[in-house]
Coordinates of C-alpha atoms in Angstrom, one line a residue:
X1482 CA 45.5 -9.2 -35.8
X1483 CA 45.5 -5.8 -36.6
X1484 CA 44.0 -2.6 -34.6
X1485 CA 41.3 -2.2 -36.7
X1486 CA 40.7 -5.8 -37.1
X1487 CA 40.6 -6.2 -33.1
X1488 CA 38.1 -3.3 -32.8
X1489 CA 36.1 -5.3 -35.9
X1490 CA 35.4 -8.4 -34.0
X1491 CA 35.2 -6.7 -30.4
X1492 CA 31.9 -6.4 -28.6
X1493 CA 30.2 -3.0 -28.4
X1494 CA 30.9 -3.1 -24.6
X1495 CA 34.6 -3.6 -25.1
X1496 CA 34.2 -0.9 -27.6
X1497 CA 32.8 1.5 -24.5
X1498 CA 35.3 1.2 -22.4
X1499 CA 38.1 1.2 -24.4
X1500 CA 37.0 4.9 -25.9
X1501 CA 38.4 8.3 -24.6
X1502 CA 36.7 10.5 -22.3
X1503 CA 35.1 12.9 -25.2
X1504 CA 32.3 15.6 -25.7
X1505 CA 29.3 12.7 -25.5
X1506 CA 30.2 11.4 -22.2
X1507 CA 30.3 14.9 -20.9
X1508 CA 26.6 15.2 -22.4
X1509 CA 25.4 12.0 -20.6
X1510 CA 27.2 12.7 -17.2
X1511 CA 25.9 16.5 -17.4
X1512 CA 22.4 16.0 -18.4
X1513 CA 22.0 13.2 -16.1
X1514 CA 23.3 15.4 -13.8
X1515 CA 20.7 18.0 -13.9
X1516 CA 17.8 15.7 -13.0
X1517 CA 20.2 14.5 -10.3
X1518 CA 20.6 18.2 -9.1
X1519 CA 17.0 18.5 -9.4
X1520 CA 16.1 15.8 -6.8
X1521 CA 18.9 17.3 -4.6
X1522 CA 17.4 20.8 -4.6
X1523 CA 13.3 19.6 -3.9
X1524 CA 14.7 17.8 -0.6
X1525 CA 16.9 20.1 0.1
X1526 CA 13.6 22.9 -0.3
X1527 CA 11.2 20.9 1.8
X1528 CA 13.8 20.8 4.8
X1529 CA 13.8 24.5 5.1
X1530 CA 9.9 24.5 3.8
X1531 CA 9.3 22.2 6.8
X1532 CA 10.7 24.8 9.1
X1533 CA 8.9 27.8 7.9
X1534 CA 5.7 25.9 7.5
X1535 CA 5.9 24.9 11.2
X1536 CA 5.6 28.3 12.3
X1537 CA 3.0 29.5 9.8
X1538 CA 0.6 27.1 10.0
X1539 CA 1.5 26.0 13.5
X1540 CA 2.0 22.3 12.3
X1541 CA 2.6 19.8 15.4
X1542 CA 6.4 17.7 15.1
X1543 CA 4.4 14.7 13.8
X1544 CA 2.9 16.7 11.1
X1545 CA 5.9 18.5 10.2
X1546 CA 7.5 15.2 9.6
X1547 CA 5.2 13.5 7.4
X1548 CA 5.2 16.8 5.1
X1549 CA 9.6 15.0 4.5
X1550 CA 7.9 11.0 5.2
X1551 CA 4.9 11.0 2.5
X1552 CA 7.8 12.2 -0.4
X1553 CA 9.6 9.4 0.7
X1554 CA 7.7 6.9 0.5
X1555 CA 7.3 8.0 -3.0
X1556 CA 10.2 7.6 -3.3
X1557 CA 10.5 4.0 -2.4
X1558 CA 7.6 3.3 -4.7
X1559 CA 9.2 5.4 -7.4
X1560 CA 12.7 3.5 -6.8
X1561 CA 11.7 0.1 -7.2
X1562 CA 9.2 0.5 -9.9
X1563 CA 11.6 3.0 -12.1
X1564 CA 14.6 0.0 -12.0
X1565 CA 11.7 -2.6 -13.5
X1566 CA 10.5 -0.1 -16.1
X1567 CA 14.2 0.6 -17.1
X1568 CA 14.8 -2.8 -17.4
X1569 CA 12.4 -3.2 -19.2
X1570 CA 11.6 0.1 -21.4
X1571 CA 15.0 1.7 -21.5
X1572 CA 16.6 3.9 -19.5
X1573 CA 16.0 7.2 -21.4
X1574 CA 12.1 7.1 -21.6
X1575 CA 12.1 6.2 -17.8
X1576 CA 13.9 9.0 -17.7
X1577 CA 11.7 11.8 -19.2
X1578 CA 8.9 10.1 -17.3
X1579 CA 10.0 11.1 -13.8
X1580 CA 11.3 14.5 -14.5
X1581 CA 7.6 14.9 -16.1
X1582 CA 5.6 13.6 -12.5
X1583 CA 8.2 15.8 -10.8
X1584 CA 8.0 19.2 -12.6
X1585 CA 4.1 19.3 -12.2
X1586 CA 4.2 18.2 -8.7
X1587 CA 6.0 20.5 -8.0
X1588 CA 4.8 23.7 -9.5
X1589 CA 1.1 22.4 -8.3
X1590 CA 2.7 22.5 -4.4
X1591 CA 3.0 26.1 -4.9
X1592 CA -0.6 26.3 -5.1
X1593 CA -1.5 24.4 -2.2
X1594 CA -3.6 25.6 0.6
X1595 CA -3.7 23.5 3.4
X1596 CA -1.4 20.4 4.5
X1597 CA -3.7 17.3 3.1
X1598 CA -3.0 18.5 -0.6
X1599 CA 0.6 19.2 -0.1
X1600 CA 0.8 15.8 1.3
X1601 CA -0.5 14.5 -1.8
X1602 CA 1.5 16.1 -3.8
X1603 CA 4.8 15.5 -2.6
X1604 CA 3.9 11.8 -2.6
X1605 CA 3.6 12.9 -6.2
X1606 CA 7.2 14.7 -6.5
X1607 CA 8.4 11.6 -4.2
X1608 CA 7.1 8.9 -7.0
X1609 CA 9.3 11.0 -9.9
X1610 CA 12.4 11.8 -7.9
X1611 CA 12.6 7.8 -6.6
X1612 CA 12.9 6.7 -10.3
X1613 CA 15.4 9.2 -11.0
X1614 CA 18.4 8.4 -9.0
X1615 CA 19.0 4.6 -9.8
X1616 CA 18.0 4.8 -13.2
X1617 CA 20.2 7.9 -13.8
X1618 CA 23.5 6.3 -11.9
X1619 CA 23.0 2.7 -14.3
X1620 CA 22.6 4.9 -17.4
X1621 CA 25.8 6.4 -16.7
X1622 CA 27.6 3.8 -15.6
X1623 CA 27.1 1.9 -18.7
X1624 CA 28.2 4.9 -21.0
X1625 CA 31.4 5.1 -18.8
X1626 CA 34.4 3.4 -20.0
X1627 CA 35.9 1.2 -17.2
X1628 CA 38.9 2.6 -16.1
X1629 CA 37.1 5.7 -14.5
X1630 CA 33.5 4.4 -14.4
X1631 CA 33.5 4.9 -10.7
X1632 CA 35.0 8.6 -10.9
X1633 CA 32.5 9.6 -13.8
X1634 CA 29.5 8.2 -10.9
X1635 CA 31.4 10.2 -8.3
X1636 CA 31.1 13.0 -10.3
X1637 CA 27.0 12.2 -11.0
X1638 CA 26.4 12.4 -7.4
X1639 CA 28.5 15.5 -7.1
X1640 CA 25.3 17.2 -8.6
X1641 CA 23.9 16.5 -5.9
X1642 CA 25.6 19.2 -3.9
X1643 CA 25.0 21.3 -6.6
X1644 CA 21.4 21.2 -5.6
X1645 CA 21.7 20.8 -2.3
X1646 CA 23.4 24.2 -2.7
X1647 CA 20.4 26.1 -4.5
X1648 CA 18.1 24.4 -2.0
X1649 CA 19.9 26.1 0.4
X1650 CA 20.9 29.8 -1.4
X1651 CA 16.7 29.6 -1.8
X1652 CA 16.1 28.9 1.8
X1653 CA 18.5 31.9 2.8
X1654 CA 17.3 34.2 0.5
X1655 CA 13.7 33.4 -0.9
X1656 CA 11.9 31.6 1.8
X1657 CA 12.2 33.8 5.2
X1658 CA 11.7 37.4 2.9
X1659 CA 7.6 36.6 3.4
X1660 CA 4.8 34.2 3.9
X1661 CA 4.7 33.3 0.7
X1662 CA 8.5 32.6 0.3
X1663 CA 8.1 28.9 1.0
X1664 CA 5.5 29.3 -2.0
X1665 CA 8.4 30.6 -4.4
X1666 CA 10.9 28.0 -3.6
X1667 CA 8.3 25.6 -5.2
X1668 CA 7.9 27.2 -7.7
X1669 CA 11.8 28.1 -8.6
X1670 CA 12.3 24.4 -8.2
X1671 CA 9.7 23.6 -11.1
X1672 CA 11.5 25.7 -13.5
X1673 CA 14.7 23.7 -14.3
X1674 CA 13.0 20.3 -14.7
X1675 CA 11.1 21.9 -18.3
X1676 CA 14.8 22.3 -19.2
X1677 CA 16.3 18.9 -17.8
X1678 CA 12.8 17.5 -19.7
X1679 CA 14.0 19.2 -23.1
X1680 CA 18.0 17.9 -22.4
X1681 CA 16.7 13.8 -21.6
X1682 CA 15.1 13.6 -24.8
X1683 CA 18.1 14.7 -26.4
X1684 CA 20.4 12.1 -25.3
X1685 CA 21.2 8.4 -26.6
X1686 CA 19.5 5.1 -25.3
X1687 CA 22.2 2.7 -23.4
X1688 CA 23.6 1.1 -26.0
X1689 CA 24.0 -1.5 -23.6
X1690 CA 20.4 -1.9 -22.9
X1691 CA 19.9 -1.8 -26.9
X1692 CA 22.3 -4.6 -27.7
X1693 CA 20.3 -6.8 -24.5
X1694 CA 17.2 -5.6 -26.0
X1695 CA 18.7 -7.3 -30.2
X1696 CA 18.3 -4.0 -31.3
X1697 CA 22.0 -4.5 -32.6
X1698 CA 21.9 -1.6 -35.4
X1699 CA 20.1 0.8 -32.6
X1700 CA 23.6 0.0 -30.5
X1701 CA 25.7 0.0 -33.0
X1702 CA 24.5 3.7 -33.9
X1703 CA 24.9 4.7 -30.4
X1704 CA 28.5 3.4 -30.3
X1705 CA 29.8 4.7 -33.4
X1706 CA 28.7 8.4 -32.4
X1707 CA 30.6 7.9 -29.4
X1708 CA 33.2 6.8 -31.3
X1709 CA 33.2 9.6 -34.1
X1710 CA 33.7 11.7 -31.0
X1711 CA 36.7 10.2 -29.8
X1712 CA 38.3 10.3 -33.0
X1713 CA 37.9 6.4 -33.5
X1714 CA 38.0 5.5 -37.0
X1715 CA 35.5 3.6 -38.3
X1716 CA 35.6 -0.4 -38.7
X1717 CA 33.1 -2.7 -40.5
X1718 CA 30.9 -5.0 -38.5
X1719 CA 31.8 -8.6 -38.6
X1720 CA 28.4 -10.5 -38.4
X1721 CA 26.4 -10.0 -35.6
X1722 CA 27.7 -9.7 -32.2
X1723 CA 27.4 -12.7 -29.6
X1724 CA 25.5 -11.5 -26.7
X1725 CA 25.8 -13.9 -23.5
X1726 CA 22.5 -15.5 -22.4
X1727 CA 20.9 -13.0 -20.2
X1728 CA 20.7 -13.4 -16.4
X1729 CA 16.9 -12.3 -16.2
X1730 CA 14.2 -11.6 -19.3
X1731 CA 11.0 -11.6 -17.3
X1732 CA 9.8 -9.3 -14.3
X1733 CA 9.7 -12.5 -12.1
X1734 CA 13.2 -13.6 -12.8
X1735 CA 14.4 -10.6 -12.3
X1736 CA 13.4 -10.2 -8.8
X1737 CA 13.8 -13.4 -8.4
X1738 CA 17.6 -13.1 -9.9
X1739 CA 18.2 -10.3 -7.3
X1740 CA 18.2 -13.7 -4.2
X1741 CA 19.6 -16.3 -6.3
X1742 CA 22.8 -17.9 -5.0
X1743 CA 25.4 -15.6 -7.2
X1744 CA 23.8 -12.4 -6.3
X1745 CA 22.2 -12.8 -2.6
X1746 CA 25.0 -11.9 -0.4
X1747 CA 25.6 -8.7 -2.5
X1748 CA 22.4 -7.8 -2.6
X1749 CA 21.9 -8.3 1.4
X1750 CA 24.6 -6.2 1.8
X1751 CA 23.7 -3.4 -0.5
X1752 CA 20.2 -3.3 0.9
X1753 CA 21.3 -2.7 4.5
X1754 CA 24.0 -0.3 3.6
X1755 CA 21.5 2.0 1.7
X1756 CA 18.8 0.9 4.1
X1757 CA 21.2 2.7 6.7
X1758 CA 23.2 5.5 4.9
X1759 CA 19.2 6.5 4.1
X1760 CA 18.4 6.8 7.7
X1761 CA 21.2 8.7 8.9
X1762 CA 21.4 11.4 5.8
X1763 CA 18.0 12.1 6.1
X1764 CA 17.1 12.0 9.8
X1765 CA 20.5 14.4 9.8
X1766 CA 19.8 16.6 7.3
X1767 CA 15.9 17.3 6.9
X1768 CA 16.0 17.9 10.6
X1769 CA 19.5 20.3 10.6
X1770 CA 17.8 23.9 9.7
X1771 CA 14.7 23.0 12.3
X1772 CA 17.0 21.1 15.1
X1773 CA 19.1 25.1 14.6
X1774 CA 16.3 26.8 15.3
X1775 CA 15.3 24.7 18.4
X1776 CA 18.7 25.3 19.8
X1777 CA 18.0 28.9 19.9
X1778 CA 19.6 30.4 16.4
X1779 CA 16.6 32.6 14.3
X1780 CA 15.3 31.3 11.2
X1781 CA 17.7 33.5 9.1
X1782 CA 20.8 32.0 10.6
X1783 CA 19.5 28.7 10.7
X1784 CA 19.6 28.6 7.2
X1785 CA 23.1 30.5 6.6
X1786 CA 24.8 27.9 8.5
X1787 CA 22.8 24.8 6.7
X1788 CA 24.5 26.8 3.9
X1789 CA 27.9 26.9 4.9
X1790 CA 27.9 23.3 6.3
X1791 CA 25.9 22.5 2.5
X1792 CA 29.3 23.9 0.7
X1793 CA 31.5 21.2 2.1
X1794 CA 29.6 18.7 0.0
X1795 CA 31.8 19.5 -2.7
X1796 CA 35.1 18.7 -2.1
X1797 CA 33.9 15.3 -0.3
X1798 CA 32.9 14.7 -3.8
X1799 CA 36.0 15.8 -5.1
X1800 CA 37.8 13.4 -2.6
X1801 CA 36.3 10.4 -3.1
X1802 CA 36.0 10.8 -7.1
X1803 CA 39.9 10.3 -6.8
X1804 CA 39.6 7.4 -3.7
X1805 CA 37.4 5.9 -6.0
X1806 CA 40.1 4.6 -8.6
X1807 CA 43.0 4.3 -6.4
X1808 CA 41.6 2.5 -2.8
X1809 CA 39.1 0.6 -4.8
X1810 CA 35.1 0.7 -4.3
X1811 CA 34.9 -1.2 -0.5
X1812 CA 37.8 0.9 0.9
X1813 CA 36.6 4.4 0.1
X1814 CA 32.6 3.6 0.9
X1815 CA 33.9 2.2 4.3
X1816 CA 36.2 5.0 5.3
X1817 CA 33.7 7.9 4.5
X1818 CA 31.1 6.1 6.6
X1819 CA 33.5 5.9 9.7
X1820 CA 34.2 9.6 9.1
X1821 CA 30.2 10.0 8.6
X1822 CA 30.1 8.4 12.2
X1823 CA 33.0 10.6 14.2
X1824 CA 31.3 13.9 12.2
X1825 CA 27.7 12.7 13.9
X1826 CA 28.5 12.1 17.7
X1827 CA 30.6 16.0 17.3
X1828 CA 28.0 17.8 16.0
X1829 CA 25.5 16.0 18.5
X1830 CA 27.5 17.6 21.0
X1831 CA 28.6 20.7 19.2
X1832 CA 28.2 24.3 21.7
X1833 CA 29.2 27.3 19.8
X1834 CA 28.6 28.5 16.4
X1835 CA 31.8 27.7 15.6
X1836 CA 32.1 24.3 16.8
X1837 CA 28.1 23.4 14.8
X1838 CA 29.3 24.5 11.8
X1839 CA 32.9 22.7 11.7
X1840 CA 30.7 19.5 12.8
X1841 CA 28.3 20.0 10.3
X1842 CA 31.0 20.5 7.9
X1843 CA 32.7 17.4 8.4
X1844 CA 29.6 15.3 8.3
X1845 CA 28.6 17.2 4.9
X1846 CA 32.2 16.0 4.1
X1847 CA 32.3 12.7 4.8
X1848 CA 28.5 11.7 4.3
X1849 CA 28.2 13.1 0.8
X1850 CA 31.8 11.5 -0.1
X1851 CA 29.9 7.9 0.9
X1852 CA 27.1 8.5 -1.0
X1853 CA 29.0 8.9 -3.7
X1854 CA 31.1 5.3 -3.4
X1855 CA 27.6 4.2 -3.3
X1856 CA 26.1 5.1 -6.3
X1857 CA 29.2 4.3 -8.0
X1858 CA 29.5 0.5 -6.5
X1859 CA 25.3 -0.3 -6.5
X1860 CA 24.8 -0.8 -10.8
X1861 CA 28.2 -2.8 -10.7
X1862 CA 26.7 -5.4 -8.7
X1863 CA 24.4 -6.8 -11.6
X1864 CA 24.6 -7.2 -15.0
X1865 CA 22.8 -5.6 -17.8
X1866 CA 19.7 -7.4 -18.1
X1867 CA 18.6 -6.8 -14.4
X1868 CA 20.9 -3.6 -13.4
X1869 CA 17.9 -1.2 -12.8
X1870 CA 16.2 -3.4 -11.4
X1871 CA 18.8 -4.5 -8.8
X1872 CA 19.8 -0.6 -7.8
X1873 CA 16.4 0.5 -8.5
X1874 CA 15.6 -2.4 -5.1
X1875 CA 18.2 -1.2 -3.1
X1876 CA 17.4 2.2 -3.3
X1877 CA 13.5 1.6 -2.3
X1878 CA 14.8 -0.3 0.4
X1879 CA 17.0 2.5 1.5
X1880 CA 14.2 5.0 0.9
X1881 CA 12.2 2.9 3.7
X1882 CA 14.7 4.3 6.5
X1883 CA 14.2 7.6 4.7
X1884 CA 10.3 7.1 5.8
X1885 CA 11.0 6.3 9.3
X1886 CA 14.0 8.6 10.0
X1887 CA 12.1 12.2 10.4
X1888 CA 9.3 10.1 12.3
X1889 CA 11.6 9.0 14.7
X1890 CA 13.4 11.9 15.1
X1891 CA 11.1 14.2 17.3
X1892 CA 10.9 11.6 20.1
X1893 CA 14.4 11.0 19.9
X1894 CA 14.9 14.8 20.6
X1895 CA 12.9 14.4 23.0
X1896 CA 14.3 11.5 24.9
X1897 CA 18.0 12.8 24.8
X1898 CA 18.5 15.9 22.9
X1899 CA 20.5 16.4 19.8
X1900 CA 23.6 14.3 21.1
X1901 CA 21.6 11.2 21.5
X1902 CA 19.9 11.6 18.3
X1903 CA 22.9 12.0 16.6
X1904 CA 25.0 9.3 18.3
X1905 CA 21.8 7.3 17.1
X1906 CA 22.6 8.2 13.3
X1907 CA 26.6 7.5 14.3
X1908 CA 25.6 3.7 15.1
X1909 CA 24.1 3.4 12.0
X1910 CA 26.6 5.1 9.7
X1911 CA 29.2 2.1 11.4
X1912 CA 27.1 -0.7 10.8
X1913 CA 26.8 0.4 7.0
X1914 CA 30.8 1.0 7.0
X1915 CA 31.0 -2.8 8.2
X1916 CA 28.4 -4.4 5.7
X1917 CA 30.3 -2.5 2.9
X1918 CA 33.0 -5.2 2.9
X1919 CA 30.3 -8.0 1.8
X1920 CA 30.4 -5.9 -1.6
X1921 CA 32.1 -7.1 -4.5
X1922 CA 34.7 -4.6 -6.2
X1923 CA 34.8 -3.8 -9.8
X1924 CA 37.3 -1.1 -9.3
X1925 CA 38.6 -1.2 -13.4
X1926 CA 36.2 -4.4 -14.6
X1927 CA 34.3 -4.2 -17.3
X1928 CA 30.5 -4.7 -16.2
X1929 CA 28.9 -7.8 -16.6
X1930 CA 26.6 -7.7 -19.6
X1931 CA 24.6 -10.6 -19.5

């Protein structure tokens, strides 16, 4: 059979992952990227807000923590609702949807005058910013042609430090310049997402999702721009494509799908690694900029060394984007979680502004590394017809720890200090390193589009 008659009578999913890297997958990954940034840079903001509002409104440790707790659980909500609503509306319009709840949110906390309504309202920014994550890392993943699907997620989550970054360049120069800094970080954290709104709209449905959905001429649309791109000459459809039975159509079945016998192990072991990777990160690093300032460092440089440590982010990124492809999808998750867990029980017992920030460092390093493995291994677990919905689940779950983490962590302060706390988060990190190896590996496979 000839090239072109190959590409004729191969499905649009073959046809995805067999194209070159071109100008449209940089569009997807990059404008998926911003909403990912987005939701990096609001909780990034609210761990330095947290510290500044503690001091000005004299806020007790329990209330302080449910100002980071109440977006959370949000974000649980938001997570496993976003996944069904993907499923079953697309991943685009979901999409739009959450940047929408989280831009006014957001701009409305700047307003706020007293703790109940800020409460609200980052319940509010918690329900947007849960959908966005999941949804964001199946969209791109079924865009991405096999052979570097995992690097292109890797790269996804890399906006993360992006955000993370801003978060923390507003912190050091916004928030501590006057009372109403903390004010002004809302508020320059509601500006980008009228852009990222604008930038959504403007990008393609999955095809994948179309061609699940029969709307064949939709996908086929999608692929050939991608295709036009590449430089792929065009080839005439042969009949309509044969799409496999789906593995879920209904809500029920879906969730139901998530426990049957070919997906429950995975999904028990992607539920308890997010459930813990979620309760380290963000009992760590809500808590950093205050847990500084109760060790005896100002506000100001607090904050510059959450910025320093914030910068190694990046090239934990950059280091697992390449792990990725060559160790495989098990192997790199694993080893940045054991690094996660050496990085905690040093900086627990870091003395010496030196010795915080190299300790911070690493565990920016290694924990931002495994986050990315896990975004890139999560939509591979499930096909097509319940992907969302099966990352969407696993992140809610993971945003439960998210809940409990800063509630635990002022008694656990209490109780033993930083190196306890943190030997706490090390435990946790190496149970989710062991429970990686219950994953399945798709390091290269096509994704299963049933």
């Amino acid at each position: 059979m000839t090239d072109a008659g190959t590409r004729a009578s191969s499905t649009l999913s073959e046809r995805l992952d067999h194209l070159p890297f071109t100008r449209k997958h940089l569009r997807v990954l990059t404008g998926s990227g911003i909403g990912w940034a987005l939701d990096a840079m609001d909780v990034g903001l609210i761990s330095f807000i947290i510290a500044a509002l503690a001091a000005q409104w004299s806020l007790t440790p329990t209330e302080a923590s449910w100002i980071a707790s109440v977006g959370f659980v949000g974000m649980a909500i938001g997570a496993s609702v976003g996944g069904l609503l993907a499923d079953r509306f697309g991943r685009r319009q979901v999409f739009a949807l959450t940047l929408l709840v989280y831009g006014l949110a957001t701009g409305a906390s700047a307003l706020v005058g007293g703790l109940a309504a800020l409460l609200v309202l980052r319940f509010l920014v918690g329900l947007g910013l849960g959908a966005e994550l999941p949804v964001a890392s199946t969209y791109v993943s079924e865009f991405a042609p096999a052979r570097m699907r995992g690097r292109l997620i890797v790269i996804l989550e890399a906006f993360w430090a992006v955000g993370w970054t801003l978060a923390a360049l507003i912190g050091y120069f916004v928030i501590p310049t006057s009372d109403d800094g903390w004010r002004w970080a809302f508020a320059l954290g509601a500006i980008p997402a009228a852009y990222a709104l604008i930038v959504r709209w403007g990008l393609p449905e999955s095809a994948r999702w179309l061609e699940r959905r029969g709307r064949f001429s939709q996908a086929e649309s999608v692929v050939r721009t991608f295709e036009d791109a590449g430089g792929v000459p065009a080839v005439p459809a042969v009949g309509r494509p044969t799409v496999p039975p789906p593995a879920a159509t209904s809500l029920g079945e879906r969730l139901g799908a998530l426990w049957s016998a070919e997906f429950r192990v995975r999904t028990a072991c992607l539920w308890l690694v997010w459930f813990c990777v979620n309760f380290s990160y963000y009992g760590a690093f809500i808590w950093i900029p205050s847990i500084l300032v109760a060790q005896g460092y100002d506000l100001v440089r607090s904050f510059g060394f959450t910025l320093i440590i914030t910068l190694a982010q990046l090239p934990g990124y950059a280091v697992a984007a390449w792990l990725i492809e060559v160790w495989g999808r098990r192997a790199t998750l694993s080893v940045f979680l054991v690094g996660s867990a050496v990085s905690a029980i040093f900086f627990g017992t870091a003395a010496g502004a030196g010795a915080v920030i190299a300790a911070g460092m690493a565990l920016s390093f290694f924990n931002l590394g495994a986050w990315g493995a896990l975004y890139a291994v999560t939509p591979e677990m499930y096909p097509t017809s319940l992907r969302a919905t099966g990352s969407g689940w696993a992140a809610g779950v993971g945003r439960i720890a998210s809940i409990v983490a800063p509630l635990v962590v002022p008694p656990l302060l209490v109780a033993g200090g930083a190196p306890v706390l943190f030997v706490v988060f090390a435990v946790f990190f190496a149970i989710a390193a062991t429970v990686a190896w219950g994953l399945v590996d798709r390091r290269g496979v096509a994704l299963d589009d049933r």
